[in-house]
GROMACS .gro file of C-alpha atoms in nm:
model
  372
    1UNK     CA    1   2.213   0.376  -1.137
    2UNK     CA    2   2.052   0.127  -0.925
    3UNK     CA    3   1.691   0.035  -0.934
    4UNK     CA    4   1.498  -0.087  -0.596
    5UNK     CA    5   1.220  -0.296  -0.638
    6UNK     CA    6   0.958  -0.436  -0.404
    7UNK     CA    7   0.691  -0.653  -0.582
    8UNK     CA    8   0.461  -0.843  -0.417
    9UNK     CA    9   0.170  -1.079  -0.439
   10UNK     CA   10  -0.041  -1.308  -0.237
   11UNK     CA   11  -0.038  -1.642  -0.382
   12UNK     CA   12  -0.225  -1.843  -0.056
   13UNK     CA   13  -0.262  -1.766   0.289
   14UNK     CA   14  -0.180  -2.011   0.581
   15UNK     CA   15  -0.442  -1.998   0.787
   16UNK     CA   16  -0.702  -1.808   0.592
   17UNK     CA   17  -0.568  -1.441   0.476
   18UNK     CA   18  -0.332  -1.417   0.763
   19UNK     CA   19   0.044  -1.552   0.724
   20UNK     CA   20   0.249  -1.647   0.424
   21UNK     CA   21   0.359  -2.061   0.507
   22UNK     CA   22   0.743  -2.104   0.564
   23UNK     CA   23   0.774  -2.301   0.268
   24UNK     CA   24   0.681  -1.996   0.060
   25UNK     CA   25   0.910  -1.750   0.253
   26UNK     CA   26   1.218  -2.013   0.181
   27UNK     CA   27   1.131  -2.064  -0.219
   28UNK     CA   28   1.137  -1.730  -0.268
   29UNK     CA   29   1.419  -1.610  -0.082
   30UNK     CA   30   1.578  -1.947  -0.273
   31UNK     CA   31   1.494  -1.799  -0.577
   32UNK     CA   32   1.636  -1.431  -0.484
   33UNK     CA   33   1.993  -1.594  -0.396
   34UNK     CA   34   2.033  -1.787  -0.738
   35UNK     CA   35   1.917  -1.497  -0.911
   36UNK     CA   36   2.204  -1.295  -0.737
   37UNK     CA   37   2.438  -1.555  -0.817
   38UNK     CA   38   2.327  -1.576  -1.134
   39UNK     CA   39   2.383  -1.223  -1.211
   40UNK     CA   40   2.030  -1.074  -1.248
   41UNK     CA   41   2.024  -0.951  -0.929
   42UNK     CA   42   2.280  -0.750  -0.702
   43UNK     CA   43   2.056  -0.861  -0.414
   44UNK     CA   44   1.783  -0.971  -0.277
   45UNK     CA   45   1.553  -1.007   0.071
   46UNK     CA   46   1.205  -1.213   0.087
   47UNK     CA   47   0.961  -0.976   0.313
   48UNK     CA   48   0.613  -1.056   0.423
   49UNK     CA   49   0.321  -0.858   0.566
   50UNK     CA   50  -0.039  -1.054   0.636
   51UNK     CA   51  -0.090  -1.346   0.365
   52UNK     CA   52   0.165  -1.105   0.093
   53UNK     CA   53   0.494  -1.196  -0.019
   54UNK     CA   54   0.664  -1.007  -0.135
   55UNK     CA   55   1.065  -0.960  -0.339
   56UNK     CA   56   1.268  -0.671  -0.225
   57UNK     CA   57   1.547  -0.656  -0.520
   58UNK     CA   58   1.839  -0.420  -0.625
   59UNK     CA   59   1.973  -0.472  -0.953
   60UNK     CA   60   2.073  -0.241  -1.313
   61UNK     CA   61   1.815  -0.293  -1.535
   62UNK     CA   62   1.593   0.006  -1.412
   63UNK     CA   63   1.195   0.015  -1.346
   64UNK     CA   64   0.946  -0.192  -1.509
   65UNK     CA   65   1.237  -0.437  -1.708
   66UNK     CA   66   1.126  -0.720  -1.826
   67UNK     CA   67   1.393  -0.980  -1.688
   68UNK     CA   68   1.316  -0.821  -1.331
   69UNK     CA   69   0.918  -0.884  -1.354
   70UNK     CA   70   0.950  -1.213  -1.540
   71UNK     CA   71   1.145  -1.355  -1.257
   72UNK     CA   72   0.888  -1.255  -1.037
   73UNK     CA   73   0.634  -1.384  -1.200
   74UNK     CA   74   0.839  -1.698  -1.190
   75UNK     CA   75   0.852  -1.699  -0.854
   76UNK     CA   76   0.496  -1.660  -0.752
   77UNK     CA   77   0.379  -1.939  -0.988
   78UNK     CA   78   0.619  -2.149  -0.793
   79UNK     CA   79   0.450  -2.030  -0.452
   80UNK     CA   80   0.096  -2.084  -0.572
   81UNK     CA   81   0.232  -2.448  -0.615
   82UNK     CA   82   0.313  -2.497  -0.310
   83UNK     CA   83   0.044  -2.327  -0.129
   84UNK     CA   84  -0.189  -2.575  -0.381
   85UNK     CA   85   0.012  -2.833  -0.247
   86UNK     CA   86  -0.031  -2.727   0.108
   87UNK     CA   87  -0.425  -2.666   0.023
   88UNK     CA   88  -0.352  -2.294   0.143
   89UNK     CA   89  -0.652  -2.016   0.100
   90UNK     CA   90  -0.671  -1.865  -0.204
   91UNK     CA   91  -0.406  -2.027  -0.429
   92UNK     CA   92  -0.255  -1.766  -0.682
   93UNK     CA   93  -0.528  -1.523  -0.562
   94UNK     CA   94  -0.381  -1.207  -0.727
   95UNK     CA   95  -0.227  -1.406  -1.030
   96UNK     CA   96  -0.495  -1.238  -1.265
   97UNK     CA   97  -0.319  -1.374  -1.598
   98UNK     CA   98  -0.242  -1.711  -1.746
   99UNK     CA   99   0.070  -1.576  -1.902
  100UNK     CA  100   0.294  -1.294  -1.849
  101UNK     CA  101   0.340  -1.033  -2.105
  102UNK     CA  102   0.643  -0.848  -2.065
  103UNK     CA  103   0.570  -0.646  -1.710
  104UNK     CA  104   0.324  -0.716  -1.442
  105UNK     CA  105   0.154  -0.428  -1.495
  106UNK     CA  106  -0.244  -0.508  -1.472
  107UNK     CA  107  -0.135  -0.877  -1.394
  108UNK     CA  108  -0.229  -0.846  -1.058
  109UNK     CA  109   0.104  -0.832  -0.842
  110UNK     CA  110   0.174  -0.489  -0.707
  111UNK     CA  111   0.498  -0.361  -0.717
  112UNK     CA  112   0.687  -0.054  -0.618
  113UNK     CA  113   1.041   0.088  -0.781
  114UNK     CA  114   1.285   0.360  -0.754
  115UNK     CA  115   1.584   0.419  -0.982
  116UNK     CA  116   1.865   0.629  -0.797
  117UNK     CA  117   2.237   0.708  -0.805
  118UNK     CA  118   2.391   0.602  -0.469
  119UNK     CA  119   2.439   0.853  -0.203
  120UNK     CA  120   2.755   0.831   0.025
  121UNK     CA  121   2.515   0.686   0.257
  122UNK     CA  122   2.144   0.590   0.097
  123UNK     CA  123   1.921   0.468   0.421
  124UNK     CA  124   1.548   0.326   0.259
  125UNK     CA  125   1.263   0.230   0.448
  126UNK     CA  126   1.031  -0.052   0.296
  127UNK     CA  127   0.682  -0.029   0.389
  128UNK     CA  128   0.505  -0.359   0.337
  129UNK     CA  129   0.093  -0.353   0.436
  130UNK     CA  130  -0.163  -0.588   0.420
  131UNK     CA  131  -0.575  -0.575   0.448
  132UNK     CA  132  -0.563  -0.259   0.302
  133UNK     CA  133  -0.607   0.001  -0.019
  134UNK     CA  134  -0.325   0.185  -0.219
  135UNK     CA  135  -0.445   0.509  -0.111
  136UNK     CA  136  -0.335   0.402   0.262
  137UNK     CA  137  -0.032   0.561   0.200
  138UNK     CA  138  -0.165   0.903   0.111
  139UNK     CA  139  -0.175   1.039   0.496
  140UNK     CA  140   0.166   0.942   0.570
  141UNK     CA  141   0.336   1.062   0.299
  142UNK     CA  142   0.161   1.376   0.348
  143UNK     CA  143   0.289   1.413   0.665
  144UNK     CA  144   0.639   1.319   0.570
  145UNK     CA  145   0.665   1.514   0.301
  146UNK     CA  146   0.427   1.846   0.361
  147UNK     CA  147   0.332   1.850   0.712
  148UNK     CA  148   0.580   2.088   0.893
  149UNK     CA  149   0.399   1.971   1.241
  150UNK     CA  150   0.566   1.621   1.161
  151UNK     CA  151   0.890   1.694   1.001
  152UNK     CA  152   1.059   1.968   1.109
  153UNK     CA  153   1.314   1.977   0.873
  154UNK     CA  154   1.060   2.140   0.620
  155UNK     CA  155   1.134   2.431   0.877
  156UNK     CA  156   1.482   2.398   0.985
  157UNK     CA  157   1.696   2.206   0.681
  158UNK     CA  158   1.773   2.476   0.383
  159UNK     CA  159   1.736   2.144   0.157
  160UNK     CA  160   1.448   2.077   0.204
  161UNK     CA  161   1.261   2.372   0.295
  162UNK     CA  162   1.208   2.461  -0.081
  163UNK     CA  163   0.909   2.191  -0.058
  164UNK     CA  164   0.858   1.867  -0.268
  165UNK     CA  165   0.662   1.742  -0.535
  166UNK     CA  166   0.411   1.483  -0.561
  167UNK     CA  167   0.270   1.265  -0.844
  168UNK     CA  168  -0.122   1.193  -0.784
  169UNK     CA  169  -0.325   0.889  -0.996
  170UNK     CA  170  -0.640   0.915  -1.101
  171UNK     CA  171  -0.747   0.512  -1.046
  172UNK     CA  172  -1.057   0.555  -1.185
  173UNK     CA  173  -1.036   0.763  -1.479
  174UNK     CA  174  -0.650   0.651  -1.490
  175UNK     CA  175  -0.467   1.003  -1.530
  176UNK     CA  176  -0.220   1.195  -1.312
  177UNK     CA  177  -0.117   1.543  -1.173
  178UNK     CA  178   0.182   1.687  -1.032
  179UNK     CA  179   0.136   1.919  -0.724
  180UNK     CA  180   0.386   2.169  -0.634
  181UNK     CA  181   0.412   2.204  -0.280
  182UNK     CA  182   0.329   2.416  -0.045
  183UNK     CA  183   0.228   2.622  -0.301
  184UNK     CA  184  -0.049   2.393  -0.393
  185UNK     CA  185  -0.096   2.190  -0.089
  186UNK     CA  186  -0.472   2.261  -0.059
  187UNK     CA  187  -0.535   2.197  -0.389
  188UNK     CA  188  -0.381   1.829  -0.344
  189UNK     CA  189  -0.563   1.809  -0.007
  190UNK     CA  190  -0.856   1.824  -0.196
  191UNK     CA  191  -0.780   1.515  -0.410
  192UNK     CA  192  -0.573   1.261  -0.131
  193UNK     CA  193  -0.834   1.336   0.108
  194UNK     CA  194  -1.032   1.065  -0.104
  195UNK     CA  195  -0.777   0.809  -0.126
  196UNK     CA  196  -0.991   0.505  -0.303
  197UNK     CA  197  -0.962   0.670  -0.594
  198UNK     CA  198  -0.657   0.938  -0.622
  199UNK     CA  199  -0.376   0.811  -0.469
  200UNK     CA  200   0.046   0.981  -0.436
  201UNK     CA  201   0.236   0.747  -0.659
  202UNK     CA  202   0.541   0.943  -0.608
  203UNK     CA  203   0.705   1.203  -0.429
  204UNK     CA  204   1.065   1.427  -0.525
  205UNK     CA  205   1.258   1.718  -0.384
  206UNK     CA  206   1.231   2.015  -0.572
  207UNK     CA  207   1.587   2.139  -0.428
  208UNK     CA  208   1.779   1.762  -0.501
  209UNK     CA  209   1.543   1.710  -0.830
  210UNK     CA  210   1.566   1.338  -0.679
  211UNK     CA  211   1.251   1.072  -0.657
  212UNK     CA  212   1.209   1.008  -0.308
  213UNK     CA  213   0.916   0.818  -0.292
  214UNK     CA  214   0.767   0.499  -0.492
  215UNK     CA  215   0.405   0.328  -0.386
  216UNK     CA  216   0.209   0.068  -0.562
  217UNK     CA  217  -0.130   0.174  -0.714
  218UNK     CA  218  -0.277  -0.144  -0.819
  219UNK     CA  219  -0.604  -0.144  -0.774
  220UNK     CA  220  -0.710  -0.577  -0.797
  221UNK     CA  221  -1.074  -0.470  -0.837
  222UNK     CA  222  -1.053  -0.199  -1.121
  223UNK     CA  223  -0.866  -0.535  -1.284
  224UNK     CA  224  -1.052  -0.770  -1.226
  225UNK     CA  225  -1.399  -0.650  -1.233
  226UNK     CA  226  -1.458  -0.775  -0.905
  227UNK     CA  227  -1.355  -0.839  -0.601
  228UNK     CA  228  -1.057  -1.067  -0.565
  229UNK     CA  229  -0.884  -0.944  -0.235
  230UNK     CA  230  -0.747  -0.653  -0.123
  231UNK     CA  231  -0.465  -0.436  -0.284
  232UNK     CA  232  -0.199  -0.456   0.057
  233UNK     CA  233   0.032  -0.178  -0.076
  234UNK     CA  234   0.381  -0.134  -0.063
  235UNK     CA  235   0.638   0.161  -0.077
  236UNK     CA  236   0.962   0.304  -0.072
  237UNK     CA  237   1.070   0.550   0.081
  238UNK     CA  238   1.487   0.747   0.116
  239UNK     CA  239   1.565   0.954   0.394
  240UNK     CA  240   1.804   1.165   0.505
  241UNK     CA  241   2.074   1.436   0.344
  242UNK     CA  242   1.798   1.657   0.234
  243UNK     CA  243   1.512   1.446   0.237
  244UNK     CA  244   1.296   1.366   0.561
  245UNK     CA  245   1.519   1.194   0.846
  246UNK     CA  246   1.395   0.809   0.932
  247UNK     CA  247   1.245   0.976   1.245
  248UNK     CA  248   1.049   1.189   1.044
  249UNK     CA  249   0.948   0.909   0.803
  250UNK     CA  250   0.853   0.660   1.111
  251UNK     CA  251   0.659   0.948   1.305
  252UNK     CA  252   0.298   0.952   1.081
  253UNK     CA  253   0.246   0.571   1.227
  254UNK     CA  254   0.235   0.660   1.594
  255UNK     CA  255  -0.109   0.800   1.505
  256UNK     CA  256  -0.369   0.506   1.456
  257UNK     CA  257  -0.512   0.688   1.182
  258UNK     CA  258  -0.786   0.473   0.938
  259UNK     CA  259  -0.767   0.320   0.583
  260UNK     CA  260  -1.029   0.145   0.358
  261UNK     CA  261  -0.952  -0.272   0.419
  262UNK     CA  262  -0.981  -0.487   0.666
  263UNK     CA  263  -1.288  -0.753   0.644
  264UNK     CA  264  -1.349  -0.883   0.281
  265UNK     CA  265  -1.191  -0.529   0.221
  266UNK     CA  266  -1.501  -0.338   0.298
  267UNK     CA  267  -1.460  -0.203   0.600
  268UNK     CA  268  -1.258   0.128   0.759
  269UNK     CA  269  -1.030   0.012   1.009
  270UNK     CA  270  -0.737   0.181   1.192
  271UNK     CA  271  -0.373   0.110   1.087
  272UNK     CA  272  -0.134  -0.081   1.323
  273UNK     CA  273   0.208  -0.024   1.332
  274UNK     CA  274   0.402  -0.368   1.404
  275UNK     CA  275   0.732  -0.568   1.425
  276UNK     CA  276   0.748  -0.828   1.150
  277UNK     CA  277   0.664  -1.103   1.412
  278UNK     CA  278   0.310  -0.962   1.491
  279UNK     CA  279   0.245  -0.874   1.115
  280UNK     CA  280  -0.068  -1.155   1.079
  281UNK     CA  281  -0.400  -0.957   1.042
  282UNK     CA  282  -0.620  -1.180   1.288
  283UNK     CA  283  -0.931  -1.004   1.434
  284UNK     CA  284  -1.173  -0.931   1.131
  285UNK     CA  285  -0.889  -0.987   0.958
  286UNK     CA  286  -0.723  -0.736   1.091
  287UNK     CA  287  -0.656  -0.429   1.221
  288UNK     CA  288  -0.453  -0.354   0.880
  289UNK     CA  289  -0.062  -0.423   0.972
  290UNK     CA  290   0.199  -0.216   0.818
  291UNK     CA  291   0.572  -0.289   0.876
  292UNK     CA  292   0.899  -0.069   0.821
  293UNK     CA  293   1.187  -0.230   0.692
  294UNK     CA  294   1.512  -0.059   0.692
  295UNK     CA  295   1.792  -0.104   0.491
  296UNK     CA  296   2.130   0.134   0.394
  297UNK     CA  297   2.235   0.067  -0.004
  298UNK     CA  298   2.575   0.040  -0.057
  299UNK     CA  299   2.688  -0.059  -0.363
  300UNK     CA  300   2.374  -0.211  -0.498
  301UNK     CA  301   2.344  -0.443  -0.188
  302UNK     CA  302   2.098  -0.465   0.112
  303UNK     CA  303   2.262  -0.411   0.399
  304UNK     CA  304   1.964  -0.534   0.685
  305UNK     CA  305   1.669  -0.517   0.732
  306UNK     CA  306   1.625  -0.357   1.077
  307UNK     CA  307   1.282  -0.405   1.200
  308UNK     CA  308   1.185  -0.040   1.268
  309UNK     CA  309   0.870  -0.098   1.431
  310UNK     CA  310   0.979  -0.330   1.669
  311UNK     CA  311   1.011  -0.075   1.923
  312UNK     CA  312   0.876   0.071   2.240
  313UNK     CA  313   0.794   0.403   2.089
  314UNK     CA  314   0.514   0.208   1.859
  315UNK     CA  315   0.371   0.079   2.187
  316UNK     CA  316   0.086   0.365   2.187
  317UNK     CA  317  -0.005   0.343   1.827
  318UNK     CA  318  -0.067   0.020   1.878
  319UNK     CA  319  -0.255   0.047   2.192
  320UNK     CA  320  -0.471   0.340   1.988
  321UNK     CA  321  -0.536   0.094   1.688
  322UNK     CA  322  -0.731  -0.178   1.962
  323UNK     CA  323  -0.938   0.094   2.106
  324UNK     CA  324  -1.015   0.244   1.791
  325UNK     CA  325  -1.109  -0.103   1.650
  326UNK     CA  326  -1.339  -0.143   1.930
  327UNK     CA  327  -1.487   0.144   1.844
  328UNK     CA  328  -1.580   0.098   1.507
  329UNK     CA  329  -1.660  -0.268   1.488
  330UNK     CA  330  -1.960  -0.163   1.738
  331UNK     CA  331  -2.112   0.028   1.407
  332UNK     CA  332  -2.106  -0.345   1.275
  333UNK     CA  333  -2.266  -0.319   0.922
  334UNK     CA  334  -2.312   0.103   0.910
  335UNK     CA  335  -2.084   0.324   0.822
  336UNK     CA  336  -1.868   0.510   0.876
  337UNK     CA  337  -1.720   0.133   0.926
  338UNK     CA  338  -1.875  -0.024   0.628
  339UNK     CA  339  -1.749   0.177   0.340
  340UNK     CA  340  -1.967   0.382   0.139
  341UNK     CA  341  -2.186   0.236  -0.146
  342UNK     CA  342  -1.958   0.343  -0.404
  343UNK     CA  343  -1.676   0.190  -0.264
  344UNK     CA  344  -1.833  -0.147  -0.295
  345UNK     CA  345  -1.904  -0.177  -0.632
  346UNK     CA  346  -1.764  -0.474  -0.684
  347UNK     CA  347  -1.816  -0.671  -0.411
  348UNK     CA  348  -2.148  -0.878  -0.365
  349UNK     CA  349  -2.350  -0.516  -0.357
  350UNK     CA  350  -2.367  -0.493  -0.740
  351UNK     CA  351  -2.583  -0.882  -0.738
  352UNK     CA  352  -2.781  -0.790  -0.445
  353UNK     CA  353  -2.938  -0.416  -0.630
  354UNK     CA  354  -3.004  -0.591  -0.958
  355UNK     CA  355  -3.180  -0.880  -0.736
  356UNK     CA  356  -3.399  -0.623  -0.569
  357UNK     CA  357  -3.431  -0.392  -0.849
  358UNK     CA  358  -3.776  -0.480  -0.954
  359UNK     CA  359  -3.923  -0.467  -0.551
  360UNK     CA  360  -3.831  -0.080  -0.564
  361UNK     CA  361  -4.183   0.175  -0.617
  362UNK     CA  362  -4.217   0.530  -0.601
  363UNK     CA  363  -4.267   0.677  -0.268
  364UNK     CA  364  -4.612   0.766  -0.184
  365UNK     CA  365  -4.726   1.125  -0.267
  366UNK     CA  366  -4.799   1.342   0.028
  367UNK     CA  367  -5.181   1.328   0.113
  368UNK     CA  368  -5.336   1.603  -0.009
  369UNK     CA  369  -5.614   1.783   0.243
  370UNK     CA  370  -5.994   1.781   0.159
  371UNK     CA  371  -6.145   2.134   0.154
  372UNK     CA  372  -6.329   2.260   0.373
   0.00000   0.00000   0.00000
């Protein structure tokens, strides 16, 4: 079988949160040839989205192995270097531990992997994002995988009409569920509707009994404590021969629809579609950016990427994202813009109510009137 991995991190922005430096791009894809030669990987691409880096790998040794992550972990110590030695923003930002400890999980990079046996022909889509949440990735995948108004096939292809099922964290109280859809689509409504805290971690057919889908869920706050920049998601995502076709996959993003992120990531903000040139968040450091990278496994190699939102057909979504950015910056600190109280727990909200605590008194009772 061959595993797919994406994991990323952002070890220091050039300028601010918005690019990964050159220098960073070329040490890791560096490091992703000599581990091919070397015989760790059977391949490897360097991706970026916004100020996040991140390793898109095939190799044998199946999710969460410990060569895989350690290598990775390698590699972003060497890119906080040089973004220290460039005096880039926010140096090893999501490096949360001094040491690694066998996986990255609740390290701070995200990552994202799917083991499968090669198809005849096995087309993937990458999704790399930046200035957003995990949960970003709910809607879509919804669409993709449930929504018979986006992909027809659910309708019209015997394979996949049977429905799929989807694996839904709990970030908060860390548990998951299974749904079986349709037949429990509103119950899972109920839960991905809220997607800073449950959020689809994976996705299979029910006809193939194959994985489909694999997001990251890291959540940097619920790590940290605090806030230490936001979580910029990635995911994977197979298509085709029974599963949805890349049109159906690519067709959630022409709608400019909105995601927790974006400023200090606080703030609702629409997500734009792009081609990997225009992926640098810039106004209020954004809108979010999401790009599509496609690539056909064959043989445990990566044969592109092809840039799949570089492309006319994204034009609108993109033009939809600007207005609806207008829009909601003019709510500047309310919400629906800001995000809710809850959702800022761990930003400078938490200081500012103990600060104030004591300056709180009871309302004033209701005058009572004198009798007559």
């Amino acid at each position: 079988m061959v595993t797919l991995s994406i994991i990323k991190a952002d070890t220091g922005g050039f300028v601010g949160h918005s690019a990964v430096h050159p220098d960073m791009l070329a040490a890791g894809q560096d490091a992703l040839s000599s581990a091919v030669a070397d015989g760790l990987l059977l391949d490897g691409k360097v991706g970026h989205c916004g100020d996040d880096l991140s390793l898109i790998m095939t190799h044998e040794h199946g999710a969460d192995a410990e060569a895989v992550h350690s290598f990775a972990w390698d590699v972003f110590l060497q890119t906080t270097e040089i973004a220290k030695r460039l005096g880039l923003y926010g140096a090893g930002q999501d490096l949360l531990s001094d040491a690694f400890s066998g996986n990255l999980r609740g390290m701070g990079p995200g990552y994202a992997e799917l083991e499968f046996t090669e198809r005849p022909s096995e087309p993937v889509v990458c999704f790399l994002a930046d200035k957003t949440e995990p949960g970003a990735w709910n809607l879509p995948l919804y669409k993709m995988f449930a929504d018979p108004f986006n992909s027809a096939g659910l309708v019209i292809n015997a394979k996949m009409h049977a429905g799929f099922r989807f694996e839904v964290y709990d970030l908060y109280e860390k548990k998951r569920i299974w749904f079986d859809c349709p037949r429990e689509l509103y119950e899972m409504l109920m839960f991905i509707g809220a997607p800073a805290r449950y959020v689809i971690h994976s996705v299979e057919s029910k006809t193939l009994h194959e994985q489909a889908v694999a997001t990251s869920t890291q959540r940097l706050s619920l790590i940290a404590g605090k806030y230490v920049g936001k979580d910029d998601p990635v995911m994977i995502v197979r298509c085709q021969s029974g599963l949805p076709a890349l049109g159906e996959v690519l067709e959630p993003f022409a709608f400019a629809y909105t995601a927790g992120g974006c400023m200090r990531g606080s703030h609702h903000a629409p997500m734009m579609p792009v081609r990997v040139a225009d992926a640098h968040p810039a106004r209020f450091d954004g809108p979010p950016r999401v790009v599509a990278l496609g690539f056909q496994v064959h043989q445990g190699k990566l044969i592109g990427p092809r840039d799949l939102f570089d492309d006319p057909s994204s034009d609108r979504a993109r033009a939809q994202t600007n207005e609806v950015m207008d829009y909601l910056r003019r709510h500047g600190p309310f919400e629906p813009h800001r995000l809710p109280l809850e959702d800022l727990e761990y930003t400078t909200m938490a200081d500012l109510e103990k600060r104030l605590a004591d300056r709180w008194q009871p309302m004033p009772e209701a005058a009572v009137p004198a009798p007559r």
